[in-house]
XYZ file of C-alpha atoms in Angstrom:
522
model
C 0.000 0.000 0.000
C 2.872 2.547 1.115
C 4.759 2.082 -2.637
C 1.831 2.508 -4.498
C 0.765 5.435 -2.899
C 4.149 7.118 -3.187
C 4.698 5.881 -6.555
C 1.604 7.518 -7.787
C 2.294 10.942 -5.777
C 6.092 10.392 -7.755
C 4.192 9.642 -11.286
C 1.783 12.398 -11.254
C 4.500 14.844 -10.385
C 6.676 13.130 -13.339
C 3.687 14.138 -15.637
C 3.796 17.779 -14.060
C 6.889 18.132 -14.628
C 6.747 17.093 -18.583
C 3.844 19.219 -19.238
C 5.557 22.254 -17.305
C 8.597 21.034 -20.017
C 6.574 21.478 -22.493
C 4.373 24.195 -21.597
C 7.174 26.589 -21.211
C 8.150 26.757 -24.949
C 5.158 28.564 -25.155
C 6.694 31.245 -22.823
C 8.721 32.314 -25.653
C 6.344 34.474 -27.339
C 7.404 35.269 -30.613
C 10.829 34.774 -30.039
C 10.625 31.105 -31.379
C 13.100 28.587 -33.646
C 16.709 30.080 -33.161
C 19.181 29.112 -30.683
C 19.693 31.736 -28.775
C 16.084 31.480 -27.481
C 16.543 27.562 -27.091
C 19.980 27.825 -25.394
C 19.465 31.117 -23.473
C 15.587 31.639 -23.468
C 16.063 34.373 -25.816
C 18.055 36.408 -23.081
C 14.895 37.504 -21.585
C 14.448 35.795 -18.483
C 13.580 37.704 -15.098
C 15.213 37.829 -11.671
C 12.701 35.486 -10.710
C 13.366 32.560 -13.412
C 17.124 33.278 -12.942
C 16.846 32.794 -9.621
C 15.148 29.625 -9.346
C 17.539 27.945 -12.203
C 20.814 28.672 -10.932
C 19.274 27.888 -7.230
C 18.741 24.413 -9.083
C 22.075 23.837 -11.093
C 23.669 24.825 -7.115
C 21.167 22.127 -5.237
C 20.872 18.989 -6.775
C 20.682 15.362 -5.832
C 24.227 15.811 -4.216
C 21.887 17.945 -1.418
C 19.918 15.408 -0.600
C 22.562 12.423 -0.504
C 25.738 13.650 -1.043
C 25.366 16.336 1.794
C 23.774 13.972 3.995
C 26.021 11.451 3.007
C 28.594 13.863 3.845
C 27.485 14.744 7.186
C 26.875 11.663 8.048
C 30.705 10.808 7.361
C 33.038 13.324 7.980
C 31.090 16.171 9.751
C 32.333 19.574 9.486
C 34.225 19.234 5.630
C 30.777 19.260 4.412
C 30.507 22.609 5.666
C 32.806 23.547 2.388
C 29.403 23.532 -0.089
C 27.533 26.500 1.738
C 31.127 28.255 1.614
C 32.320 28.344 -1.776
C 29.478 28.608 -3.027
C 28.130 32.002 -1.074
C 31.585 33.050 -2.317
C 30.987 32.435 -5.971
C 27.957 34.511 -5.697
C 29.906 37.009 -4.078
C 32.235 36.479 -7.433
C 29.461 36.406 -9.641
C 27.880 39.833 -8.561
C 31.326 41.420 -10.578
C 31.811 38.924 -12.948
C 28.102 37.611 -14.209
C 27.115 41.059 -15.781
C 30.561 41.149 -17.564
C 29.812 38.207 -18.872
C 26.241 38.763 -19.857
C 27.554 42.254 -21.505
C 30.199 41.103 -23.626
C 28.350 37.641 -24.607
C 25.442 40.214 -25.481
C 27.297 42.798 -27.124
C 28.471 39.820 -29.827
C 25.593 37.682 -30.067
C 27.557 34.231 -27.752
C 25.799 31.658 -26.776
C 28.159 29.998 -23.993
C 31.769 29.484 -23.011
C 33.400 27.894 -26.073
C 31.773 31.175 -27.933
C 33.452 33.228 -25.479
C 37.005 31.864 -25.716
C 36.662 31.700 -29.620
C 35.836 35.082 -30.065
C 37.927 36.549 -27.544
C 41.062 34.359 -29.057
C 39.886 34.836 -32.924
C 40.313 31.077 -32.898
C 37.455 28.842 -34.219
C 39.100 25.541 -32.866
C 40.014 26.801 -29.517
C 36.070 26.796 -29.086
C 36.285 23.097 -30.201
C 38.514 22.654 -27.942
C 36.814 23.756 -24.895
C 33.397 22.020 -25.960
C 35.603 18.889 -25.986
C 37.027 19.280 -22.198
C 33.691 20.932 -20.579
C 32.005 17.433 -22.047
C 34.673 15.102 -20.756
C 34.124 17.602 -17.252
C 30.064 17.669 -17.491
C 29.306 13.751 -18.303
C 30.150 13.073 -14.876
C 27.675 14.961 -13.745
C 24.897 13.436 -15.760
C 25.690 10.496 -14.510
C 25.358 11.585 -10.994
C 21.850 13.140 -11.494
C 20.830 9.987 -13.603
C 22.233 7.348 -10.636
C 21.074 9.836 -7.429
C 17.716 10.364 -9.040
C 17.486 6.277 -9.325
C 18.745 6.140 -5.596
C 15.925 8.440 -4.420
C 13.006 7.200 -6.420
C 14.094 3.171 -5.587
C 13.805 4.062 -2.167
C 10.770 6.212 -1.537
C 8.941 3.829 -4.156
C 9.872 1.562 -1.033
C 11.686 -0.848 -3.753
C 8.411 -1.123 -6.333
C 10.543 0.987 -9.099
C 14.009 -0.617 -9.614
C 16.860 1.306 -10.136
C 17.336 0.730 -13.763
C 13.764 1.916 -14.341
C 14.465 4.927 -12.352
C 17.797 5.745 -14.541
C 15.316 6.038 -17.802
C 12.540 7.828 -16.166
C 14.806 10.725 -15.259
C 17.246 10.183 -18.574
C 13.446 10.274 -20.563
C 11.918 13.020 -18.676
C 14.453 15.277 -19.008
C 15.817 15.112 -22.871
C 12.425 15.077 -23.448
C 11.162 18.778 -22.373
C 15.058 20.252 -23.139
C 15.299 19.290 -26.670
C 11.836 21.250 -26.807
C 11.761 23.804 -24.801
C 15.363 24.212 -24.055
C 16.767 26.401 -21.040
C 13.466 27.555 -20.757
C 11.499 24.511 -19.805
C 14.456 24.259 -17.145
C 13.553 27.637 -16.049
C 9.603 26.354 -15.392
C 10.428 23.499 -13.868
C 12.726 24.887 -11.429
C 10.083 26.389 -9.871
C 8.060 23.714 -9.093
C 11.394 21.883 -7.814
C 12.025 24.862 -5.824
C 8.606 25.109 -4.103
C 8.642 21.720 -3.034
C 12.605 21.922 -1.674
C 11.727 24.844 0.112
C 8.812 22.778 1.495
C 9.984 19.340 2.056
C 13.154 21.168 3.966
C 11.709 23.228 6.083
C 9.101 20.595 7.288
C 12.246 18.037 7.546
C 14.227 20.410 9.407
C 11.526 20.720 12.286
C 10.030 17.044 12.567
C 13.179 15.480 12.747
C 14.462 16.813 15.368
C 11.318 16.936 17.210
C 10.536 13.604 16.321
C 13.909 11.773 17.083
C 15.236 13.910 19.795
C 12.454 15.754 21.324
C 13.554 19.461 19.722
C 16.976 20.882 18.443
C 18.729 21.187 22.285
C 19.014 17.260 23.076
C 20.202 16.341 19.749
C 23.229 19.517 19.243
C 23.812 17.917 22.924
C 24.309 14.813 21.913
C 26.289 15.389 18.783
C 28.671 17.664 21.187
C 28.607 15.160 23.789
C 29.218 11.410 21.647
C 30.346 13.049 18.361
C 32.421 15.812 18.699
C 35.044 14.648 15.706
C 32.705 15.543 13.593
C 32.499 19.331 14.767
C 35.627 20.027 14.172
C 38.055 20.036 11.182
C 39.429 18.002 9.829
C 36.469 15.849 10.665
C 35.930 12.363 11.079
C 37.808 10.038 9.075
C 37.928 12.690 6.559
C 41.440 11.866 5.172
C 43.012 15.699 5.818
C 40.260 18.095 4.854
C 41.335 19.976 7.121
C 41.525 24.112 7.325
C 43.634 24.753 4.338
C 42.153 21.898 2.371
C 38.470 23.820 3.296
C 39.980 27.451 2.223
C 41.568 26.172 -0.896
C 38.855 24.795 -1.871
C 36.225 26.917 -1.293
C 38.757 29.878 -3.032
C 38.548 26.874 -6.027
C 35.579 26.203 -6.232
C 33.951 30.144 -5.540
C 36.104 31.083 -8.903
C 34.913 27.991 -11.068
C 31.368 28.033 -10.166
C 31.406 31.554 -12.076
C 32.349 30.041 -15.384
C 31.344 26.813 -15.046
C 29.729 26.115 -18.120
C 25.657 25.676 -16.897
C 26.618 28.550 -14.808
C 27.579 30.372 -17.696
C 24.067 30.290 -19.363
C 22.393 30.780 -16.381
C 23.952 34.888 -17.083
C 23.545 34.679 -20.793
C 19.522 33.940 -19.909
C 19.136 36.657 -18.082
C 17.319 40.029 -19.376
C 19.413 42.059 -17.893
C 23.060 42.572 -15.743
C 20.676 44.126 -13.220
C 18.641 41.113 -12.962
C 22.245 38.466 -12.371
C 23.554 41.344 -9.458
C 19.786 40.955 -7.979
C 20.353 37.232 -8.335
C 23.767 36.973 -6.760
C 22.197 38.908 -3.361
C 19.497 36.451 -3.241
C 21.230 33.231 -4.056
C 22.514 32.734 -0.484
C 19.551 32.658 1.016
C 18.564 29.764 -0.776
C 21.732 28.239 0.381
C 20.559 28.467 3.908
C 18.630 24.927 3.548
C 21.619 22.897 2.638
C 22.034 23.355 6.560
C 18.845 20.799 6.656
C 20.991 18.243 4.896
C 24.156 18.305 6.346
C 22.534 18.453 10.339
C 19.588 15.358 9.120
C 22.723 13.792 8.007
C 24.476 14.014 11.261
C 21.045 13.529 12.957
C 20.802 9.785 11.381
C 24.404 8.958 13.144
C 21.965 7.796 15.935
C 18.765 6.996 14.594
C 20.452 4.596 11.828
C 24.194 3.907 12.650
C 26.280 1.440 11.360
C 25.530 3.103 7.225
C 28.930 2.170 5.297
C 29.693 3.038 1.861
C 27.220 3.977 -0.801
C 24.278 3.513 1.641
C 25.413 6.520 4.084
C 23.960 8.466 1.184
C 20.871 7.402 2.321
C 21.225 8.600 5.337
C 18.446 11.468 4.690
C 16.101 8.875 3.166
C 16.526 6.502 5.558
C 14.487 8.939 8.331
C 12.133 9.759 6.078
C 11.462 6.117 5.013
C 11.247 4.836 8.024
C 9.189 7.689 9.701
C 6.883 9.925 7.353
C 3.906 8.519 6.152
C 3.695 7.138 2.485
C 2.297 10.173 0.892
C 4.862 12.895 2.531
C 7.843 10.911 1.485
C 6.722 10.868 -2.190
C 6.479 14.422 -2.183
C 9.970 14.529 0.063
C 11.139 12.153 -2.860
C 9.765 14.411 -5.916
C 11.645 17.330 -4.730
C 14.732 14.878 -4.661
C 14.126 13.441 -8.007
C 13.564 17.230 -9.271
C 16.579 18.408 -8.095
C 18.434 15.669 -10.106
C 16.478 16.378 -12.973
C 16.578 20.244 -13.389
C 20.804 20.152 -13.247
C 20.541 16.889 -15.419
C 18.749 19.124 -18.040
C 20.643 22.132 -17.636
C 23.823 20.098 -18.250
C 22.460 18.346 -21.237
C 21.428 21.166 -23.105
C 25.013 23.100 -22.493
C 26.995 20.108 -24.067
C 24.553 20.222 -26.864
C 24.534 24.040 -27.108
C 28.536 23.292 -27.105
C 28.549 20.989 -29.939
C 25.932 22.257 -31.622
C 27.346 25.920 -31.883
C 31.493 25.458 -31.540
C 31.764 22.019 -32.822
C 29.391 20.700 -35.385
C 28.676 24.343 -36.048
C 31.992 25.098 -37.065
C 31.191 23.261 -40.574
C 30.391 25.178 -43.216
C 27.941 22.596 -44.409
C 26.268 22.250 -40.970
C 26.274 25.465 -39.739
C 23.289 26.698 -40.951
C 20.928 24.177 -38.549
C 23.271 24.459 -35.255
C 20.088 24.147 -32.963
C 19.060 20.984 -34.628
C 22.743 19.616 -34.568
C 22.571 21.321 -30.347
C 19.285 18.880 -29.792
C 20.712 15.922 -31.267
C 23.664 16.087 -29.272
C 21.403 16.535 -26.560
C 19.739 13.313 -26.657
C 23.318 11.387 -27.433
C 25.010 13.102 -24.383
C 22.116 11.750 -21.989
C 22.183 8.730 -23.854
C 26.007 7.845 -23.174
C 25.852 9.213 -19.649
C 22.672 6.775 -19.173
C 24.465 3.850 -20.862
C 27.325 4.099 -19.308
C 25.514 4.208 -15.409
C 24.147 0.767 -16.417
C 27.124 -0.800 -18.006
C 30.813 0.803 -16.889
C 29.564 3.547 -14.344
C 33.484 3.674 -12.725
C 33.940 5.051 -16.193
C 32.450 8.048 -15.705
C 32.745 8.083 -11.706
C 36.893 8.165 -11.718
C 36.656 10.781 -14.675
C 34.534 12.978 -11.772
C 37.116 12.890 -9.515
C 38.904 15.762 -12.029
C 35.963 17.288 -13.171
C 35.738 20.532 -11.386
C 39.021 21.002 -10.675
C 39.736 20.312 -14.431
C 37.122 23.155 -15.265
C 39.057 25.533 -12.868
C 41.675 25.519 -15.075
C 39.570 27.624 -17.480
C 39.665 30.529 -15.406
C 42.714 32.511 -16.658
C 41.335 31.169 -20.127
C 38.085 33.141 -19.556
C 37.916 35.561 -16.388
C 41.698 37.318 -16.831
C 41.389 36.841 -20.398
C 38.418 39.045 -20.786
C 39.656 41.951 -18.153
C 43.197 41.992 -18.954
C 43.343 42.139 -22.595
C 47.335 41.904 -23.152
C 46.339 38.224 -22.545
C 47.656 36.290 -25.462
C 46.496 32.737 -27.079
C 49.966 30.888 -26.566
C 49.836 32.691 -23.055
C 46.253 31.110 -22.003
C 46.790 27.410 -24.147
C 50.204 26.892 -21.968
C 48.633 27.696 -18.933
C 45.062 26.098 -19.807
C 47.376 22.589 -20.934
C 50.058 22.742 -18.047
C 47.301 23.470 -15.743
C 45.415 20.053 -16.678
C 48.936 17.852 -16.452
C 49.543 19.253 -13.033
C 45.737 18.231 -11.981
C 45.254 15.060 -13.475
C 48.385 13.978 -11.955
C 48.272 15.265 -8.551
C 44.677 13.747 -8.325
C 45.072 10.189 -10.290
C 48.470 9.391 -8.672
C 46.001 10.028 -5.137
C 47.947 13.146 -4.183
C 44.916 15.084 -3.356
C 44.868 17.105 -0.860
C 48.411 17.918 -1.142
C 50.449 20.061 1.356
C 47.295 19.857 3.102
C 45.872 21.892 0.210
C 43.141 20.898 -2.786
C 45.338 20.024 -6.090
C 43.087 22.305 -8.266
C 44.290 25.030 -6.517
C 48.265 24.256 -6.611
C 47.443 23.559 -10.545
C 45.328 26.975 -10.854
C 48.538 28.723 -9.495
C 50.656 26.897 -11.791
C 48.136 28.053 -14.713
C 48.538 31.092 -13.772
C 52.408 31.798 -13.648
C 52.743 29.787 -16.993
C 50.040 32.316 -18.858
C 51.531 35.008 -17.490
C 55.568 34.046 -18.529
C 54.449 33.241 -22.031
C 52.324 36.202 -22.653
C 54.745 38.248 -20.926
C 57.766 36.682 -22.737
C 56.387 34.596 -25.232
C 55.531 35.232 -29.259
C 52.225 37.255 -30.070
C 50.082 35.922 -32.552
C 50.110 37.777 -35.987
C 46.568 38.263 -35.777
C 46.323 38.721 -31.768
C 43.302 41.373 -31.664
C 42.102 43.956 -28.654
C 38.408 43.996 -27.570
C 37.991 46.583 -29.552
C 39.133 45.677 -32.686
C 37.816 42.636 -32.590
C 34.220 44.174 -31.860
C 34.549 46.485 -35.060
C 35.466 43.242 -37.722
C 32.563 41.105 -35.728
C 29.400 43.449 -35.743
C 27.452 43.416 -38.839
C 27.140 47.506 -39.426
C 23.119 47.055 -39.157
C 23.540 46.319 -35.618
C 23.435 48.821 -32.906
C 25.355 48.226 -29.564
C 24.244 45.504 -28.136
C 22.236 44.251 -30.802
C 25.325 41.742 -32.165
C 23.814 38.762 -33.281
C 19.938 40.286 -33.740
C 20.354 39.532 -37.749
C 22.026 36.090 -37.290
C 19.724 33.257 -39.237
C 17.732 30.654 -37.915
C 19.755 29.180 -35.385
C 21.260 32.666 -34.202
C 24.703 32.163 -35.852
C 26.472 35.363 -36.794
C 26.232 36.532 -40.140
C 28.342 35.205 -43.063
C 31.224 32.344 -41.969
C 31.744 34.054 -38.405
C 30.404 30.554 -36.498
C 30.884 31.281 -32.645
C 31.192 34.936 -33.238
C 34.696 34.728 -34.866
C 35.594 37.084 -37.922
C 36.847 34.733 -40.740
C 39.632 37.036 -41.451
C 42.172 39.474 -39.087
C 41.347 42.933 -38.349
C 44.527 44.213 -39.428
């Protein structure tokens, strides 16, 4: 009686959730077929829509198990999320509306059009689309396996994890390869509502119900768990205080260009609307608190959890005390909050390809949204194939994923504020940057010195970018801003109107795929 009752309350909110998809394409007015209103929502979304997407790319599945799961294990480390992440915000404020302007002001789409354009290389874009893929997979994968996790268990077993996997894998591709960021827009809302809901109730009946209020169980934790108040935690393995601010500084600068990030700002209506966003976004990052304390909460209400299954640690209260109905609405929010970054991911590889990649053919050019939603449904396709046949595949790639993304920051952040930045100067640093990381963290030297290895690699980015641009050879056709703003802009446009005459799929005019003049300035 208790799965079919949940698994109804999860199956009508699946439907929701599809026709909200769908629904939004609508929203689009008469902005309708290119691909800057499929990849960007036509750069017309509100505070409010902004808001409630980037709140869910920040809290997904990893909130609801991976926090748990973290507080469950090591305690305090897990206090490293609410961190870098109010930081990056913080970040964001400054560098989201720069950004937004210059994407804007030449009709870009996303990161590999940034770094093309500002470089004046087409393949550099192709480049980029090729490591932000081998970075973002991982994270498909994730949503796809913590969404299975969630649903298996407040189904009470009735949907097996393999059914789960192609629910959310179908669900999602589904409304993005319609409706695009903006159907992840409308459903965040509805994932949002029912976080904000499921949390807050969570957050007072636990305690209450488990420890008779808030006082006996911070008591207890101080009294028979104190390890796990305290860096470097329990059994953490050396997070300790310079492994927490290294990271956080890390992950606070990455967050800002990570790619989903990225067209979070290029959605947005105006730079007005991202700096309203990025002093309300912390707010919402007041409820991964709930997580991390239920986590710590379950120490004693379920103890012994090992492995995989302290991930569970969350669900396993719920489970075992909520009746049927509130943990498949508990479970819904879950499942949404794997599903809105799921589709948010998707549709940047495909934007990726679709624009930088695929796009770059003269032949193909001309349909880049089509070529964006068929990449679409092949990048959830792999992820989902490979979480039911090799899903270490994809898990041990993870381990570099975000620190391998840091090492776009020079790339992108210095290279559009400092303009002396060269190509050879950002390539060296970008490449060097990625040895230094994938070694430190596959040869298990992470932390190291106590510190995250993103960070030593970032630094080592850094100093190599700076000695070749500073020493090194500048490229014939190495272009200001400026310049490069003059050859780009079709002489129709007004400022800020780059891109408003592009063709169907909102390529620039002529060959310039990606924004890129086929010929120097000078």
């Amino acid at each position: 009686m208790n799965a079919t009752i949940a698994t109804s309350i999860f199956a009508a909110f699946m439907v929701l959730t599809l026709a909200l998809g769908l629904l939004a394409v609508r929203g689009g007015g008469r902005r309708k077929g290119g691909l800057d209103e499929w990849s960007v929502g036509g750069r017309s979304l509100g505070t409010v829509f902004i808001w409630v997407l980037m709140a869910g790319e920040s809290y997904t599945s990893f909130s609801y198990l991976g926090a748990a799961g973290w507080g469950y294990n090591f305690g305090a480390p897990v206090l490293y999320v609410l961190a870098y992440m109010s930081c990056g915000y913080a970040v964001g404020f400054v560098a989201g509306p720069m950004l937004w302007s210059y994407a804007r002001r030449h009709g870009l789409v996303g990161i590999t059009d940034l770094v093309a354009h500002r470089y004046g290389r087409r393949w550099l874009g192709t480049a980029v689309a090729i490591l932000a893929t081998v970075c973002l997979l991982p994270y498909i994968q994730l949503q796809i396996t913590g969404m299975g996790v969630v649903v298996t268990t407040i189904s009470y077993g009735a949907i097996s994890l393999n059914w789960a996997y192609f629910i959310g894998f179908a669900v999602t591709t589904l409304f993005v390869v319609v409706s695009g960021l903006r159907g992840s827009a409308w459903v965040s809302v509805l994932k949002d509502i029912l976080v904000i809901a499921t949390l807050a109730f969570l957050a007072v009946y636990v305690p209450l119900h488990y420890f008779d209020g808030y006082g006996p169980f911070l008591d207890r934790i101080v009294a028979e768990k104190p390890q796990w108040l305290t860096f470097p935690g329990h059994a953490s393995g050396g997070l300790g205080q310079g492994w927490f601010i290294t990271t956080s500084l890390l992950n606070s600068l990455t967050v800002v260009i990570f790619p989903t990030t990225v067209a979070g700002y290029l959605g947005a209506r105006s730079a007005d609307a991202l700096r309203r966003n990025a002093v309300l976004l912390p707010f919402y990052n007041v409820l991964l608190f709930v997580p991390m304390l239920l986590g710590m909460a379950a120490l004693f209400v379920v103890p012994g959890l090992t492995g995989a299954d302290s991930n569970l640690a969350l669900f396993k209260l719920v489970v075992d005390s909520l009746p049927a109905w509130l943990v498949g609405v508990t479970g819904v929010a879950a499942a949404l909050s794997s599903i809105v970054p799921m589709a948010v991911f998707m549709l940047v590889i495909g934007t990726m390809w679709g624009r930088s990649v695929l796009g770059a053919v003269p032949r193909l050019a001309h349909r880049q949204k089509l070529w964006s939603q068929v990449v679409v449904v092949v990048a959830g396709g792999l992820a989902l194939l490979l979480t039911y046949t090799a899903p270490n595949t994809l898990v041990r790639l993870s381990l570099i994923s975000y620190e391998g993304m840091a090492q776009l920051v020079p790339m992108i952040l210095l290279g559009l504020v400092w303009r002396r930045l060269t190509l050879y100067g950002a390539v060296s640093g970008l490449v060097v940057g990625l040895v230094v990381v994938c070694g430190l963290v596959f040869t298990e030297h992470d932390p190291v010195w106590g510190m995250n290895a993103g960070i030593v690699a970032l630094a080592v980015n850094l100093v190599v970018a700076l000695a070749v641009t500073w020493l090194g050879p500048r490229p014939v056709d190495d272009r200001p801003d400026a310049e490069v703003l003059a050859s780009d802009l079709d002489p129709e446009d007004g400022p800020g109107e780059a891109g408003s005459g592009a063709g169907e799929d909102g390529a620039a005019g002529g060959e310039g795929v990606a924004g890129v003049s086929p010929s120097p300035a000078k």
